[in-house]
Tab-separated table of C-alpha atoms in Angstrom:
chain	number	residue	atom	x	y	z
B	225	MET	CA	-20.340	-75.642	-15.948
B	226	LEU	CA	-22.979	-73.906	-13.919
B	227	VAL	CA	-23.288	-74.651	-10.202
B	228	ARG	CA	-26.056	-73.314	-8.006
B	229	HIS	CA	-25.008	-72.551	-4.451
B	230	ALA	CA	-25.811	-75.240	-1.911
B	231	GLN	CA	-28.488	-74.975	0.780
B	232	ALA	CA	-27.934	-71.987	3.041
B	233	GLU	CA	-29.315	-70.788	6.339
B	234	ARG	CA	-32.543	-68.882	5.942
B	235	GLU	CA	-32.444	-66.309	8.736
B	236	THR	CA	-29.819	-63.647	8.168
B	237	ALA	CA	-30.129	-59.880	8.246
B	238	VAL	CA	-28.098	-59.513	5.046
B	239	ASP	CA	-28.869	-61.920	2.181
B	240	GLN	CA	-25.308	-61.878	0.842
B	241	GLU	CA	-23.977	-63.090	4.198
B	242	ARG	CA	-26.041	-66.294	4.379
B	243	ARG	CA	-23.789	-69.280	5.169
B	244	LEU	CA	-24.186	-72.875	4.065
B	245	ASP	CA	-25.965	-75.016	6.607
B	246	GLY	CA	-24.899	-78.600	7.432
B	247	PRO	CA	-26.928	-80.264	4.666
B	248	GLY	CA	-25.724	-77.593	2.240
B	249	ARG	CA	-22.075	-78.362	2.955
B	250	ALA	CA	-22.773	-82.064	2.319
B	251	GLU	CA	-24.536	-81.174	-0.961
B	252	ALA	CA	-21.599	-79.049	-2.102
B	253	PHE	CA	-19.025	-81.751	-1.327
B	254	ALA	CA	-21.193	-84.278	-3.223
B	255	ALA	CA	-21.378	-81.936	-6.236
B	256	GLY	CA	-17.593	-81.660	-6.185
B	257	ARG	CA	-17.208	-85.448	-6.099
B	258	TRP	CA	-19.580	-85.739	-9.080
B	259	LEU	CA	-17.566	-83.211	-11.085
B	260	ALA	CA	-14.287	-84.882	-10.110
B	261	GLY	CA	-15.698	-88.227	-11.237
B	262	ARG	CA	-16.329	-86.688	-14.666
B	263	GLY	CA	-12.680	-85.603	-14.844
B	264	VAL	CA	-13.565	-81.922	-14.744
B	265	ALA	CA	-10.579	-79.590	-14.551
B	266	PRO	CA	-11.787	-76.000	-14.946
B	267	ASP	CA	-9.310	-73.312	-15.897
B	268	LEU	CA	-11.320	-70.561	-14.235
B	269	ALA	CA	-14.040	-70.293	-11.597
B	270	ARG	CA	-16.274	-67.216	-11.619
B	271	VAL	CA	-18.038	-67.150	-8.271
B	272	SER	CA	-20.749	-64.789	-7.075
B	273	GLY	CA	-19.713	-62.503	-4.256
B	274	ALA	CA	-22.335	-63.919	-1.884
B	275	ARG	CA	-20.963	-65.904	1.048
B	276	ARG	CA	-23.016	-69.034	0.252
B	277	THR	CA	-21.581	-69.228	-3.273
B	278	ARG	CA	-18.024	-68.750	-2.028
B	279	GLU	CA	-18.525	-71.510	0.550
B	280	THR	CA	-20.127	-73.774	-2.066
B	281	TRP	CA	-17.141	-73.302	-4.357
B	282	GLU	CA	-14.677	-74.078	-1.540
B	283	CYS	CA	-16.440	-77.427	-0.930
B	284	VAL	CA	-16.770	-78.270	-4.639
B	285	ALA	CA	-13.158	-77.319	-5.399
B	286	ALA	CA	-11.852	-79.525	-2.569
B	287	ALA	CA	-12.735	-82.590	-4.676
B	288	LEU	CA	-11.093	-81.437	-7.913
B	289	SER	CA	-7.664	-82.627	-9.036
B	290	ARG	CA	-6.403	-79.059	-9.356
B	291	LEU	CA	-7.641	-75.683	-8.259
B	292	PRO	CA	-8.361	-73.204	-11.017
B	293	GLU	CA	-7.938	-69.475	-10.799
B	294	THR	CA	-10.943	-68.203	-8.856
B	295	VAL	CA	-12.541	-64.795	-9.311
B	296	HIS	CA	-15.259	-63.587	-6.939
B	297	GLU	CA	-17.652	-61.374	-8.869
B	298	GLN	CA	-20.208	-59.181	-7.183
B	299	GLY	CA	-21.797	-58.734	-10.607
B	300	LEU	CA	-23.006	-62.351	-10.602
B	301	TYR	CA	-24.988	-61.665	-7.432
B	302	ASP	CA	-26.267	-58.295	-8.649
B	303	LEU	CA	-27.439	-59.739	-11.976
B	304	SER	CA	-29.248	-62.558	-10.186
B	305	VAL	CA	-31.130	-59.980	-8.109
B	306	GLU	CA	-32.057	-58.077	-11.297
B	307	ILE	CA	-33.260	-61.251	-12.999
B	308	HIS	CA	-35.254	-62.212	-9.886
B	309	ARG	CA	-36.973	-58.816	-10.019
B	310	ARG	CA	-37.630	-59.387	-13.739
B	311	ALA	CA	-35.622	-56.266	-14.518
B	312	ASN	CA	-33.524	-57.702	-17.346
B	313	GLY	CA	-30.014	-58.826	-16.423
B	314	LEU	CA	-29.887	-62.025	-18.501
B	315	GLY	CA	-28.254	-60.261	-21.456
B	316	GLU	CA	-25.690	-58.712	-19.130
B	317	LEU	CA	-24.926	-62.160	-17.707
B	318	VAL	CA	-24.248	-63.513	-21.201
B	319	THR	CA	-22.051	-60.475	-21.919
B	320	LEU	CA	-20.104	-61.148	-18.713
B	321	LEU	CA	-19.444	-64.738	-19.858
B	322	GLN	CA	-18.543	-63.592	-23.384
B	323	GLY	CA	-15.751	-61.580	-21.784
B	324	THR	CA	-13.992	-64.785	-20.702
B	325	SER	CA	-10.561	-65.169	-22.285
B	326	ASP	CA	-10.273	-67.802	-24.997
B	327	ASP	CA	-7.329	-69.168	-22.999
B	328	VAL	CA	-10.020	-70.600	-20.691
B	329	GLY	CA	-11.145	-73.981	-21.977
B	330	GLU	CA	-13.361	-74.999	-19.051
B	331	LEU	CA	-15.222	-72.426	-16.992
B	332	VAL	CA	-17.281	-72.970	-13.875
B	333	VAL	CA	-19.779	-70.358	-12.724
B	334	VAL	CA	-21.148	-70.576	-9.196
B	335	GLY	CA	-24.298	-68.550	-8.764
B	336	HIS	CA	-27.976	-68.361	-7.952
B	337	ASN	CA	-31.519	-69.019	-9.073
B	338	PRO	CA	-33.241	-67.748	-11.105
B	339	SER	CA	-30.268	-66.570	-13.159
B	340	LEU	CA	-28.607	-69.948	-13.753
B	341	PRO	CA	-31.627	-71.944	-15.014
B	342	GLU	CA	-32.729	-68.978	-17.119
B	343	LEU	CA	-29.209	-68.745	-18.548
B	344	ILE	CA	-29.292	-72.458	-19.386
B	345	GLY	CA	-32.645	-72.023	-21.122
B	346	LEU	CA	-31.289	-69.137	-23.181
B	347	LEU	CA	-28.011	-70.806	-24.139
B	348	VAL	CA	-29.570	-74.160	-24.986
B	349	GLY	CA	-32.666	-72.774	-26.678
B	350	THR	CA	-35.014	-75.224	-28.327
B	351	VAL	CA	-33.692	-78.768	-28.462
B	352	LEU	CA	-35.210	-81.772	-30.109
B	353	ALA	CA	-37.197	-84.001	-27.791
B	354	GLY	CA	-35.947	-87.552	-27.889
B	355	THR	CA	-32.283	-86.603	-28.234
B	356	ALA	CA	-29.804	-87.129	-25.402
B	357	GLY	CA	-29.165	-83.399	-25.143
B	358	GLY	CA	-32.867	-82.678	-25.309
B	359	ALA	CA	-33.611	-85.112	-22.503
B	360	LEU	CA	-30.930	-83.574	-20.276
B	361	ALA	CA	-32.084	-80.036	-21.066
B	362	GLN	CA	-35.656	-81.049	-20.206
B	363	LEU	CA	-34.469	-82.640	-16.958
B	364	VAL	CA	-32.674	-79.420	-15.994
B	365	GLU	CA	-35.794	-77.382	-16.747
B	366	ASP	CA	-38.157	-79.759	-14.936
B	367	SER	CA	-35.898	-79.921	-11.862
B	368	GLY	CA	-36.148	-76.221	-11.061
B	369	PHE	CA	-32.360	-76.362	-10.594
B	370	PRO	CA	-32.356	-77.028	-6.829
B	371	THR	CA	-29.544	-76.049	-4.503
B	372	ALA	CA	-26.137	-77.547	-5.371
B	373	SER	CA	-27.282	-78.554	-8.860
B	374	VAL	CA	-24.653	-78.765	-11.576
B	375	ALA	CA	-25.240	-78.413	-15.302
B	376	VAL	CA	-22.441	-79.103	-17.748
B	377	LEU	CA	-22.851	-77.237	-21.013
B	378	GLU	CA	-20.692	-77.392	-24.114
B	379	PHE	CA	-20.522	-75.148	-27.148
B	380	ASP	CA	-18.273	-74.731	-30.153
B	381	GLY	CA	-16.292	-71.598	-30.780
B	382	SER	CA	-14.961	-68.663	-28.838
B	383	TRP	CA	-16.481	-67.371	-25.610
B	384	GLN	CA	-17.441	-64.286	-27.612
B	385	ASP	CA	-19.670	-66.555	-29.755
B	386	LEU	CA	-21.678	-67.722	-26.738
B	387	GLY	CA	-25.311	-66.752	-27.146
B	388	PRO	CA	-28.876	-67.989	-27.524
B	389	GLY	CA	-29.085	-71.550	-28.794
B	390	THR	CA	-25.309	-72.081	-29.017
B	391	ALA	CA	-24.867	-74.599	-26.177
B	392	ARG	CA	-25.979	-78.113	-25.340
B	393	VAL	CA	-26.373	-79.815	-21.967
B	394	THR	CA	-23.969	-82.754	-21.668
B	395	GLY	CA	-24.285	-83.468	-17.958
B	396	PHE	CA	-26.595	-82.772	-15.057
B	397	TRP	CA	-26.467	-83.603	-11.361
B	398	MET	CA	-28.649	-82.633	-8.451
B	399	PRO	CA	-28.676	-83.829	-4.848
């Protein structure tokens, strides 16, 4: 599962310290309720080190039936900055996810644009129009992946097998 951070305040001296604003907190709680309604029970949460992603995860996790192990990873923020600057980074993001233990069945990543929608595009690759997965993948792409969006992806195999074209979108929610 990939979750974009919820709406955050705009005026802050340090980008990583931006907090969720009131509407953002409501978005994050709603995303958590949507995931809980799908019966999601992640084994691990990998959360960007930015304050807004940590706060988003706290709101989302409050709705889940159990709290997974949570790891705050500065690398998720740093890679998003690299991808935003068009300086690569997408391959490193996939490598980071490939390092997930196979003991983890369900993983949630809480991060940023543009890295998350670009990651979805890479992992899903070309899908057939007219299929359920294709329609969801197209919806994710067309949406621009707004704040608090959630994409549920599935793939077969080990985390080490994760790569271009190996996943399919099985769920999508946006506020």
